[in-house]
PDB file of C-alpha atoms and ligand atoms in Angstrom:
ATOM      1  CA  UNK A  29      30.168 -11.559  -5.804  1.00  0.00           C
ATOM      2  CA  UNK A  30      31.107  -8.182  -4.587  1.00  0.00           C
ATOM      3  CA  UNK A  31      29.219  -5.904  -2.453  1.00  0.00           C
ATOM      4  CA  UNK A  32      28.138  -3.000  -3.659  1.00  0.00           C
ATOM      5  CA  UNK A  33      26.126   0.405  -2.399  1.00  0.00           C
ATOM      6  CA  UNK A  34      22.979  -1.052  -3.754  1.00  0.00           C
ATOM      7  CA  UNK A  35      23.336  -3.699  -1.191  1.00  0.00           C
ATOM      8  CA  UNK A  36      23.233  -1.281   1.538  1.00  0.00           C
ATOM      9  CA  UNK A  37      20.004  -1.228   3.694  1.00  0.00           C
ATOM     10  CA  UNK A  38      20.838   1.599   6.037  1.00  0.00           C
ATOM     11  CA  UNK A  39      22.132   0.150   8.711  1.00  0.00           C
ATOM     12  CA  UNK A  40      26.068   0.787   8.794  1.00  0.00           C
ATOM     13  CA  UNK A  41      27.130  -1.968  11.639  1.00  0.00           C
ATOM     14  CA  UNK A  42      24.610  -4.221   9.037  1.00  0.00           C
ATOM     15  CA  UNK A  43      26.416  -3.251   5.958  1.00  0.00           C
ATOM     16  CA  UNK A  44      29.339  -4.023   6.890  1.00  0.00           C
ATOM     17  CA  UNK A  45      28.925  -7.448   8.288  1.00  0.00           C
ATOM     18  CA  UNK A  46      27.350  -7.936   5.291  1.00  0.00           C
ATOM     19  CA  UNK A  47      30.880  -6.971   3.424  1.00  0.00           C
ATOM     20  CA  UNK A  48      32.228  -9.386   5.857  1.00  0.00           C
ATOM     21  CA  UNK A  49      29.732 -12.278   5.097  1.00  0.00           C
ATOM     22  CA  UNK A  50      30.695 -12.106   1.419  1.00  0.00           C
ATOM     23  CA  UNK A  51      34.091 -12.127   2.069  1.00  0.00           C
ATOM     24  CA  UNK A  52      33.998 -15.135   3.960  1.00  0.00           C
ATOM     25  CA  UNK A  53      32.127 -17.446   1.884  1.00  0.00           C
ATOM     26  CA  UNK A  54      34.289 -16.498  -0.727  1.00  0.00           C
ATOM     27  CA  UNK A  55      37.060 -17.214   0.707  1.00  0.00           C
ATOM     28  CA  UNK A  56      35.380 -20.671   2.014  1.00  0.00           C
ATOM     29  CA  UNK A  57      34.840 -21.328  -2.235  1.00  0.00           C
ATOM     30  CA  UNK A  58      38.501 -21.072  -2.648  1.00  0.00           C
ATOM     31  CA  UNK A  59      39.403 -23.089   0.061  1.00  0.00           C
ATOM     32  CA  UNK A  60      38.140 -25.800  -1.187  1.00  0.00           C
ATOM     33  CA  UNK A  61      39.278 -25.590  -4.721  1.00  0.00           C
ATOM     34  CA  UNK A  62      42.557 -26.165  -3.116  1.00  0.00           C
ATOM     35  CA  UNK A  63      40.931 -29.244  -0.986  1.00  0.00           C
ATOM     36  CA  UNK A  64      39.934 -29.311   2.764  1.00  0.00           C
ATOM     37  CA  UNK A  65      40.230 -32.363   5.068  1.00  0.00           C
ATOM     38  CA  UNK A  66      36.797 -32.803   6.983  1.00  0.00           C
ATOM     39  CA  UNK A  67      38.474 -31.113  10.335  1.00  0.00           C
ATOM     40  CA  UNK A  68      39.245 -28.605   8.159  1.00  0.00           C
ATOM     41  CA  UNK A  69      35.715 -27.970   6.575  1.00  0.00           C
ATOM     42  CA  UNK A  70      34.450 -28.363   9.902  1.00  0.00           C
ATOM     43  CA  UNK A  71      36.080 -25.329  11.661  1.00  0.00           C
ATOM     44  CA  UNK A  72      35.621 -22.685   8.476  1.00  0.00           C
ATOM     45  CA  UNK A  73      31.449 -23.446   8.746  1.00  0.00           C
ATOM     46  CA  UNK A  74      31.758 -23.431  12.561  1.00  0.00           C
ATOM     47  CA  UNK A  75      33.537 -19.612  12.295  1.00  0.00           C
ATOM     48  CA  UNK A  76      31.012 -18.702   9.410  1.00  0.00           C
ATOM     49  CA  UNK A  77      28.344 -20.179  11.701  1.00  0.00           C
ATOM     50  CA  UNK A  78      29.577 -17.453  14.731  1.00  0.00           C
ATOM     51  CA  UNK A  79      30.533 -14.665  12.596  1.00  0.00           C
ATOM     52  CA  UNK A  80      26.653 -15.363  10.977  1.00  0.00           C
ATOM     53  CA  UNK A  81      24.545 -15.588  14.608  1.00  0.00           C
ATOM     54  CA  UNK A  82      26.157 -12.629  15.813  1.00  0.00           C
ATOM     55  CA  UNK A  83      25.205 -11.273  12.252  1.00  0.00           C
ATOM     56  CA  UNK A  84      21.421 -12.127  12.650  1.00  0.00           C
ATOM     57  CA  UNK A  85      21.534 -10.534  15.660  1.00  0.00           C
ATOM     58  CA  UNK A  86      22.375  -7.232  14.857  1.00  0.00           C
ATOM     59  CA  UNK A  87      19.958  -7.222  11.388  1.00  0.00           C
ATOM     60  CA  UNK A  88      17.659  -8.702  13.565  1.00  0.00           C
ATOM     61  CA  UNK A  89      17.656  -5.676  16.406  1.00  0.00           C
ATOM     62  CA  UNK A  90      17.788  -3.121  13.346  1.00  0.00           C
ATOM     63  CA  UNK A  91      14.489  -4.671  12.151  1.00  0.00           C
ATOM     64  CA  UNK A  92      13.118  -4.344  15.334  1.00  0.00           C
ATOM     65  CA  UNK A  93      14.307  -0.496  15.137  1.00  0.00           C
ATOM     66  CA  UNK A  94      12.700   0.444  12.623  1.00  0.00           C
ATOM     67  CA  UNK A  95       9.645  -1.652  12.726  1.00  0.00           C
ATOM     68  CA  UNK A  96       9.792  -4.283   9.698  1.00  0.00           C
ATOM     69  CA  UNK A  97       6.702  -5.447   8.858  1.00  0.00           C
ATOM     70  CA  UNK A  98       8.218  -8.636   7.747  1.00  0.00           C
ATOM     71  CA  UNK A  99      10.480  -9.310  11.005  1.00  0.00           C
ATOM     72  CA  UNK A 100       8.667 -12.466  12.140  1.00  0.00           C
ATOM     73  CA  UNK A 101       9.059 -14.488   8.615  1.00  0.00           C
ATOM     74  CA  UNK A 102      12.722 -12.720   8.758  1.00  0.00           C
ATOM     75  CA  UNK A 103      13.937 -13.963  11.560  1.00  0.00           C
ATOM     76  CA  UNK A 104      12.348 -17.712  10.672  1.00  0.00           C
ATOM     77  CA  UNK A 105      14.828 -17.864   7.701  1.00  0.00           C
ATOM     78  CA  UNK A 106      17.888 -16.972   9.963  1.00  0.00           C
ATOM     79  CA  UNK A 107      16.943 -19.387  12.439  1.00  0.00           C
ATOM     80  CA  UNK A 108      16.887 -21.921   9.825  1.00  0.00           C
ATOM     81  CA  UNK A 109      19.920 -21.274   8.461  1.00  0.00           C
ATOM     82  CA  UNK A 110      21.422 -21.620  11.457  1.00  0.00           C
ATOM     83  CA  UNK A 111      19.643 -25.089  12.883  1.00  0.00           C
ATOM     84  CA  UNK A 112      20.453 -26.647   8.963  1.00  0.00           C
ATOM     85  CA  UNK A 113      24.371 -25.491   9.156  1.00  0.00           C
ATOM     86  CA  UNK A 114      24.226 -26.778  12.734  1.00  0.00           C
ATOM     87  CA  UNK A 115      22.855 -30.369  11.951  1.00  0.00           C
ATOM     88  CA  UNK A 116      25.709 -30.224   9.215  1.00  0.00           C
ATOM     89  CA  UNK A 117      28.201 -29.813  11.984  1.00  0.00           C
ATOM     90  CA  UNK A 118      27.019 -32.235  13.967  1.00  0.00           C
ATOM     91  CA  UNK A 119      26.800 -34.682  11.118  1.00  0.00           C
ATOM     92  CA  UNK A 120      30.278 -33.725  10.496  1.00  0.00           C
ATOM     93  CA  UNK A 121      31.303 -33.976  14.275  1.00  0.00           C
ATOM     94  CA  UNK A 122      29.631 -38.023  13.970  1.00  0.00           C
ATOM     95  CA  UNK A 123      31.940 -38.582  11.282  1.00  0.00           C
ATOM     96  CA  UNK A 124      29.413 -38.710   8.286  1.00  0.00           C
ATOM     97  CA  UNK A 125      31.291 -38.310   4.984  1.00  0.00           C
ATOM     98  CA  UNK A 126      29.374 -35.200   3.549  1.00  0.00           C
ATOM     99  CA  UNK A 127      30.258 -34.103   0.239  1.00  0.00           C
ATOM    100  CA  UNK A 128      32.338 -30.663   1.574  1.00  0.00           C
ATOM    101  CA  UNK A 129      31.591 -29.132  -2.273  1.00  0.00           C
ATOM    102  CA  UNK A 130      27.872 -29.139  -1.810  1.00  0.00           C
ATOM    103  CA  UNK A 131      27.781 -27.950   1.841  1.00  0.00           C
ATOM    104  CA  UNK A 132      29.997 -25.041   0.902  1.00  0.00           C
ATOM    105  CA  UNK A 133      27.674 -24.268  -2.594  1.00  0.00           C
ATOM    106  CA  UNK A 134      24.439 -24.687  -0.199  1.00  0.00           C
ATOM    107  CA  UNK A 135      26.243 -21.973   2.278  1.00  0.00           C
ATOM    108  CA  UNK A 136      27.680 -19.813  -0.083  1.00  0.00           C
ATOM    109  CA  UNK A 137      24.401 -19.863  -2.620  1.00  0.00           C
ATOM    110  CA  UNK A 138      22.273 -19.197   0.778  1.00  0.00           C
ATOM    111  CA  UNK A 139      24.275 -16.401   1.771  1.00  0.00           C
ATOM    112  CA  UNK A 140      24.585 -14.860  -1.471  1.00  0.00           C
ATOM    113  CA  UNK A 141      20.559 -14.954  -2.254  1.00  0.00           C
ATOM    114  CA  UNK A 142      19.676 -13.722   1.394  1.00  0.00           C
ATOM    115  CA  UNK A 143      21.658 -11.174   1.301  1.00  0.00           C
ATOM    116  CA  UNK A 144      20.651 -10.088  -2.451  1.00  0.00           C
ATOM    117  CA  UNK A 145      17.278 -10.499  -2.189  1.00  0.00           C
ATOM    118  CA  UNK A 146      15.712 -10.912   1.245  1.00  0.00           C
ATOM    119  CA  UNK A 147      18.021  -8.392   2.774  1.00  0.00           C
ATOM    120  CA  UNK A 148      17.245  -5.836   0.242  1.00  0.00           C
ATOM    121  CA  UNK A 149      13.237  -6.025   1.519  1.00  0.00           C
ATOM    122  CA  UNK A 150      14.874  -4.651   4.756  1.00  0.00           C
ATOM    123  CA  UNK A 151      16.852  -1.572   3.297  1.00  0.00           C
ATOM    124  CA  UNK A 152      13.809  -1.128   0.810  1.00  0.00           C
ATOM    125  CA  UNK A 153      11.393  -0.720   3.974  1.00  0.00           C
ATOM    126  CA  UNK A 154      14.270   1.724   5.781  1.00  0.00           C
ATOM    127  CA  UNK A 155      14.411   3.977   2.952  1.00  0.00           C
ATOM    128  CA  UNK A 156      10.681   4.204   2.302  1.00  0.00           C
ATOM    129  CA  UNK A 157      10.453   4.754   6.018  1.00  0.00           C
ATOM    130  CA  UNK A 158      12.987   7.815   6.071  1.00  0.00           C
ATOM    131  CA  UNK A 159      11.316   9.235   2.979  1.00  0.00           C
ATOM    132  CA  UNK A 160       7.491   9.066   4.653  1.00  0.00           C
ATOM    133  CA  UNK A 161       9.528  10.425   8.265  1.00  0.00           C
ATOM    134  CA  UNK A 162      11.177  13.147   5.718  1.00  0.00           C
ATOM    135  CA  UNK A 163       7.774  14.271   4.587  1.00  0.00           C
ATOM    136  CA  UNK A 164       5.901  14.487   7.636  1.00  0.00           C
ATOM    137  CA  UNK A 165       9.078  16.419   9.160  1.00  0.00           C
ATOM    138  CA  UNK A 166       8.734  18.768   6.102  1.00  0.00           C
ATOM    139  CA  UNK A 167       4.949  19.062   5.992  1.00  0.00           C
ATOM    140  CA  UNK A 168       5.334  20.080  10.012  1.00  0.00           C
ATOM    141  CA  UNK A 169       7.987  22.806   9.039  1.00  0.00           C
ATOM    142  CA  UNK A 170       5.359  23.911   6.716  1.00  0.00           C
ATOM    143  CA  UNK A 171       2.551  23.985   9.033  1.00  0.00           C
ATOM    144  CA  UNK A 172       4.430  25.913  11.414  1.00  0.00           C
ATOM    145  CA  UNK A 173       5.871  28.479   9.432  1.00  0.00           C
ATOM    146  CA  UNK A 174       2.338  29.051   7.914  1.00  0.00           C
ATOM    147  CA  UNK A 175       0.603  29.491  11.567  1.00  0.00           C
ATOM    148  CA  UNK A 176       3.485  31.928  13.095  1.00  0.00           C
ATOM    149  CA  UNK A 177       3.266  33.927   9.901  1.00  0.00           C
ATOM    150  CA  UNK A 178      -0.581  34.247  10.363  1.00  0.00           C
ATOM    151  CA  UNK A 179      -0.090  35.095  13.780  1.00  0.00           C
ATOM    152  CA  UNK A 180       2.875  37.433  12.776  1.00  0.00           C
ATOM    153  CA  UNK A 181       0.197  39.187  10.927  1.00  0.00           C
ATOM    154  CA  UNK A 182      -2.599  39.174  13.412  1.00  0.00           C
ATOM    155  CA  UNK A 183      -0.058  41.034  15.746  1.00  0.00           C
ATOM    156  CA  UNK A 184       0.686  43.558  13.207  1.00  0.00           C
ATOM    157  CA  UNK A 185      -3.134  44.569  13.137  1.00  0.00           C
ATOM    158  CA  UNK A 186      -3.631  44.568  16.563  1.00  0.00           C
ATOM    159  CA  UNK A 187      -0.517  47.003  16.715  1.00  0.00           C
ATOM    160  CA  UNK A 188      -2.057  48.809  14.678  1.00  0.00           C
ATOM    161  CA  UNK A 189      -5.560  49.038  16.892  1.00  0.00           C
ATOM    162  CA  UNK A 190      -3.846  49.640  19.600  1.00  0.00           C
ATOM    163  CA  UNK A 191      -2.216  52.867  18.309  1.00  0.00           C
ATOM    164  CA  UNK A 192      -5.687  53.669  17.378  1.00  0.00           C
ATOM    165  CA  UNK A 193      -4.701  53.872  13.414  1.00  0.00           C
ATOM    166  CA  UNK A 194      -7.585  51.676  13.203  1.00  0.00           C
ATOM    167  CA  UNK A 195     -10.956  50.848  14.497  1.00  0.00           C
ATOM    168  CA  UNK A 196     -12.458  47.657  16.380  1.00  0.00           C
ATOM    169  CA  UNK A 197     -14.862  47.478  12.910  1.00  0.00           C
ATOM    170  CA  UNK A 198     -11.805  47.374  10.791  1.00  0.00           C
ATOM    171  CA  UNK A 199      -9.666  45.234  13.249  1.00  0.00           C
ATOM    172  CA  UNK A 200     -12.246  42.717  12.928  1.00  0.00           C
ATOM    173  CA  UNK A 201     -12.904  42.817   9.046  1.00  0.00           C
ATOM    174  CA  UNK A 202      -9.071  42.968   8.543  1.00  0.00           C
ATOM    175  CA  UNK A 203      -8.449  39.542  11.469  1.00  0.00           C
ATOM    176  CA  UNK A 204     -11.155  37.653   9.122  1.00  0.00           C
ATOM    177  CA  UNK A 205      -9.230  38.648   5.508  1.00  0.00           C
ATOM    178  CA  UNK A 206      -6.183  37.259   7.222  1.00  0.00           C
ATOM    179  CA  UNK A 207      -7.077  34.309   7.876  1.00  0.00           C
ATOM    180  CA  UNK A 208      -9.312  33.952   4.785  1.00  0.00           C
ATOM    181  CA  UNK A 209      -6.070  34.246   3.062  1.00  0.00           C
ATOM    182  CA  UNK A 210      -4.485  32.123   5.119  1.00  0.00           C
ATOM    183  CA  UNK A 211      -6.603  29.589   3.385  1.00  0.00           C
ATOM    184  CA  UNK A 212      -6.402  30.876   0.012  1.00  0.00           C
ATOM    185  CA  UNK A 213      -2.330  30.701   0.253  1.00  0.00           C
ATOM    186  CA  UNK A 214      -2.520  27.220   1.598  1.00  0.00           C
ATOM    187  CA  UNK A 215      -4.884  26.404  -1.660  1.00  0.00           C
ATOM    188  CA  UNK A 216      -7.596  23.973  -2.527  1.00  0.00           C
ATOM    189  CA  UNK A 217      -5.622  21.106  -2.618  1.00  0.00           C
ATOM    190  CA  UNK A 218      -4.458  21.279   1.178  1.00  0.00           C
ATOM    191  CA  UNK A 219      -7.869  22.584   2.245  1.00  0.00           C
ATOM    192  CA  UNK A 220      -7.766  20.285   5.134  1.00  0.00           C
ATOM    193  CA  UNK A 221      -4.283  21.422   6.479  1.00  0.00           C
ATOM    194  CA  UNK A 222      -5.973  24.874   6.187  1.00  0.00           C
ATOM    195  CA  UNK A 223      -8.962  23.847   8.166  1.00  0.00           C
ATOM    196  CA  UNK A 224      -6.752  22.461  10.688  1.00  0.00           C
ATOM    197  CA  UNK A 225      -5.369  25.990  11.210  1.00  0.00           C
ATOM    198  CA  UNK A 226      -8.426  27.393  11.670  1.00  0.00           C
ATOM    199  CA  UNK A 227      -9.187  24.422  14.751  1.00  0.00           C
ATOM    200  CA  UNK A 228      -6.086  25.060  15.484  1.00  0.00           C
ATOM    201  CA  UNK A 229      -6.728  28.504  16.302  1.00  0.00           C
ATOM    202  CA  UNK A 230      -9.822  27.831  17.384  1.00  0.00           C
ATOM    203  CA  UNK A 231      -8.399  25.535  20.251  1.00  0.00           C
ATOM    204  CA  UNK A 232      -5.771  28.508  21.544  1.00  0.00           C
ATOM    205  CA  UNK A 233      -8.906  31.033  21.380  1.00  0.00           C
ATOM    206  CA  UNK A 234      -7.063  33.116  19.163  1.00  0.00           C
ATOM    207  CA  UNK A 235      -9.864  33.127  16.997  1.00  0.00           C
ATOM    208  CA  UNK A 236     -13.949  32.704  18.374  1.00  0.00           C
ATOM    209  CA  UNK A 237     -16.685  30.365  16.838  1.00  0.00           C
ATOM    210  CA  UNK A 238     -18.347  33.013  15.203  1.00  0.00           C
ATOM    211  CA  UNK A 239     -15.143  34.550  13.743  1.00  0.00           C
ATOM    212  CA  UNK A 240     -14.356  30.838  12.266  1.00  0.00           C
ATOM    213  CA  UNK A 241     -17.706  30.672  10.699  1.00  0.00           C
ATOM    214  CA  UNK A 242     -17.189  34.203   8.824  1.00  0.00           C
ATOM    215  CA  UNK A 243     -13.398  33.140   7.524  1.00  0.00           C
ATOM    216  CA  UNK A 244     -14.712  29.736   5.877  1.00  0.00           C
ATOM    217  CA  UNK A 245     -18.067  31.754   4.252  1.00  0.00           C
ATOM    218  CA  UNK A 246     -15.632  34.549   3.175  1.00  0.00           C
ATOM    219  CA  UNK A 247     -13.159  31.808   1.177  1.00  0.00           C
ATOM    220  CA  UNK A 248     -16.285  29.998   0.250  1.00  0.00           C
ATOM    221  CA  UNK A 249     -17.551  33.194  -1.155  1.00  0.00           C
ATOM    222  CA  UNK A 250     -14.866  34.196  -3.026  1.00  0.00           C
ATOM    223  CA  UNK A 251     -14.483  30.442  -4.662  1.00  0.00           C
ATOM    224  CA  UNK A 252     -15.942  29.026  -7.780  1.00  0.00           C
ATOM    225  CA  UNK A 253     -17.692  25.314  -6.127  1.00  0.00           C
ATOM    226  CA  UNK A 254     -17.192  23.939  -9.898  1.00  0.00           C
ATOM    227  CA  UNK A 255     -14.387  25.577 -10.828  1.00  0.00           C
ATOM    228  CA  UNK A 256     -12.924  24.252  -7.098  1.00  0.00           C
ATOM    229  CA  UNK A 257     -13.934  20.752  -7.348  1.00  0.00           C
ATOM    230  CA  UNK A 258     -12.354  20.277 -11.341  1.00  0.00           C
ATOM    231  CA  UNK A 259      -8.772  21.669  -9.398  1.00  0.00           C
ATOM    232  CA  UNK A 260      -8.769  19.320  -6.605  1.00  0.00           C
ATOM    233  CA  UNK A 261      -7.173  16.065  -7.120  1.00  0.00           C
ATOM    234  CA  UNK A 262      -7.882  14.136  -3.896  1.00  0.00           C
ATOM    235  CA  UNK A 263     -11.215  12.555  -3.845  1.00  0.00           C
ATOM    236  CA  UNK A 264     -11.609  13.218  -0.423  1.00  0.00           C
ATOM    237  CA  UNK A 265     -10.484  16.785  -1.032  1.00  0.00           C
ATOM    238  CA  UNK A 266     -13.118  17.389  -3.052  1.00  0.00           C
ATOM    239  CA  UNK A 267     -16.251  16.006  -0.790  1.00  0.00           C
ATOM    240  CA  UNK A 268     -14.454  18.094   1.814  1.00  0.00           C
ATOM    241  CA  UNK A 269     -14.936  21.265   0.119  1.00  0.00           C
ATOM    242  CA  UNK A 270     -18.394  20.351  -1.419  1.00  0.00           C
ATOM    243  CA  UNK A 271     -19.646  19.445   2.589  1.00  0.00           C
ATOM    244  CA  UNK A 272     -18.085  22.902   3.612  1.00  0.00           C
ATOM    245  CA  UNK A 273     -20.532  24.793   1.062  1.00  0.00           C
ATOM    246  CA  UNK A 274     -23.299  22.550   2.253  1.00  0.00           C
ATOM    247  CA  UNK A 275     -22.213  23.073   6.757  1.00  0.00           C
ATOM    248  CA  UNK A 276     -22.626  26.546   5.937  1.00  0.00           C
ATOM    249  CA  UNK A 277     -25.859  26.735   3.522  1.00  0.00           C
ATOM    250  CA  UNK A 278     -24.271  27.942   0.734  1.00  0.00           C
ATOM    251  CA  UNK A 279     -25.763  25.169  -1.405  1.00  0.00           C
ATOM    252  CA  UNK A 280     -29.409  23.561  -1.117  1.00  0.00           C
ATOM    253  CA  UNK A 281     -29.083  19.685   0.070  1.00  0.00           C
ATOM    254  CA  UNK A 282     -29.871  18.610  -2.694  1.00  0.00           C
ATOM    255  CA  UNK A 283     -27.573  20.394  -4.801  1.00  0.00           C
ATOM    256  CA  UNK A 284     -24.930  18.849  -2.370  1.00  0.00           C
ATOM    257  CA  UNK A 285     -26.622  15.535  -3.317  1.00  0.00           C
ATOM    258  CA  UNK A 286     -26.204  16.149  -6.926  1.00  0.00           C
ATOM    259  CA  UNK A 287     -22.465  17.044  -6.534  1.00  0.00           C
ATOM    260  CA  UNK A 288     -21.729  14.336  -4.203  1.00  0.00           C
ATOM    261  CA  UNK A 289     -23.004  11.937  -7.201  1.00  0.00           C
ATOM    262  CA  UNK A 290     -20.930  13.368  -9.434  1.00  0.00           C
ATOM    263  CA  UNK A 291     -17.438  12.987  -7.499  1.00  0.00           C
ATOM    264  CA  UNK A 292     -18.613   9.779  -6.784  1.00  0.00           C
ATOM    265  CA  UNK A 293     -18.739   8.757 -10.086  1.00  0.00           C
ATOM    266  CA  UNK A 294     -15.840   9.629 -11.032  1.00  0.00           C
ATOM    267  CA  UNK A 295     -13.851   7.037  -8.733  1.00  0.00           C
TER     268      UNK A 295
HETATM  269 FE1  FE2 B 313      18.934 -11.294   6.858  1.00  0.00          FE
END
């Protein structure tokens, strides 16, 4: 067996002890084809035993790194490893006449299954780990970008108020259609990173209460509730929007009721 890139699991000091760990047992197969006296046998497994506990231990601290959810049942299989090859040793040490061809297949097969197969859990975990860390990174680019252009704009009117090219009454219309399309741009289907906006605003008193109240009933105004609920996707997206029309009376309760049912249904 060779290692390859699929074997890798993200971890470079890990990968390459892992190169090394391949090497070795392979090397240990040959060995014996051309035979090994028991002294012999016992000093290769007592290196491969080293090189493999100072092994664990690095895998072991990456795991801890980047918080395996399987660490515990992990680390159980290394330790076992290790106590098995080390009652070999000792039975060697004793002078027990162990059949050195099925130590060295129980090694090598162990090493070679571990690494294939339980190993890859940990570089499987890693990489879904980066991705998920990749998209929250990118989703708080997004968010950011969206709120300074917002407030990019909000400066622009209140330039423009303060050179008296336009009134309070159309500072305060125009501050409302900003952020109304603030919400529109974000879209239905992020309506809640588009509420969070608004709170987020809210919370630096950029915008008021009141001024909140008017931007939701202006998108809500301006947006079909059927129409809306058939483009969502989320579930949750969807009762979201349908409990914004009903927070600000735009739809009797029981008409929320009767929508509500519907979405339900559909799970
Ligand atoms: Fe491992």
């Amino acid at each position: 067996m060779k290692w390859d890139q699929s074997f890798s699991i993200g971890c470079d000091l890990v990968d390459i002890q892992h190169k090394e760990l391949i090497c070795l047992v392979d090397q240990l197969e040959s060995s014996l084809e051309s035979g090994l006296t028991p002294q012999q046998l016992g000093a290769a497994l007592k290196f491969i035993v080293n090189y493999t506990r100072h092994h664990f231990s690095a895998e072991e601290a990456f795991m801890e790194k980047i918080g395996f959810d399987e660490l515990e049942n992990h680390k159980k299989l290394h330790s076992n490893l290790i106590k098995e090859v080390t009652d070999i040793l000792l039975s060697l040490k004793h002078g027990e006449n162990l059949n050195p061809e099925n130590l060295v297949k129980f090694l090598v097969d162990w090493v070679l299954k571990h690494v294939q197969e339980e190993d890859q859990k940990i570089g499987m975990f890693a990489r879904n780990r980066k991705h998920l860390a990749e998209q929250t990174e990118c989703k708080l680019k997004a968010e950011h970008s969206r709120r300074q252009l917002t407030l990019a704009r909000l400066e622009k009117l209140k330039d423009l108020f303060k050179q008296k090219l336009i009134k309070i009454e159309d500072f305060k219309e125009q501050k409302v259609k900003t952020f109304t399309n603030m919400l529109r741009e974000v879209g239905l289907n992020q309506l809640r990173a588009g509420f969070d906006d608004l709170y987020y605003f809210l919370s630096q008193s950029v915008i008021c209460n009141h001024e909140l109240k008017a931007i939701v009933v202006s998108f809500l105004q301006t947006s079909d509730l059927q129409k809306g609920l058939a483009e969502i996707i989320e579930i949750e997206d969807r009762l979201l929007y349908l409990r914004s029309f009903q927070e600000f009376e735009m739809i009797t309760d029981d008409q929320f009721d009767n929508y509500k049912a519907e979405i339900l249904d559909a799970l």
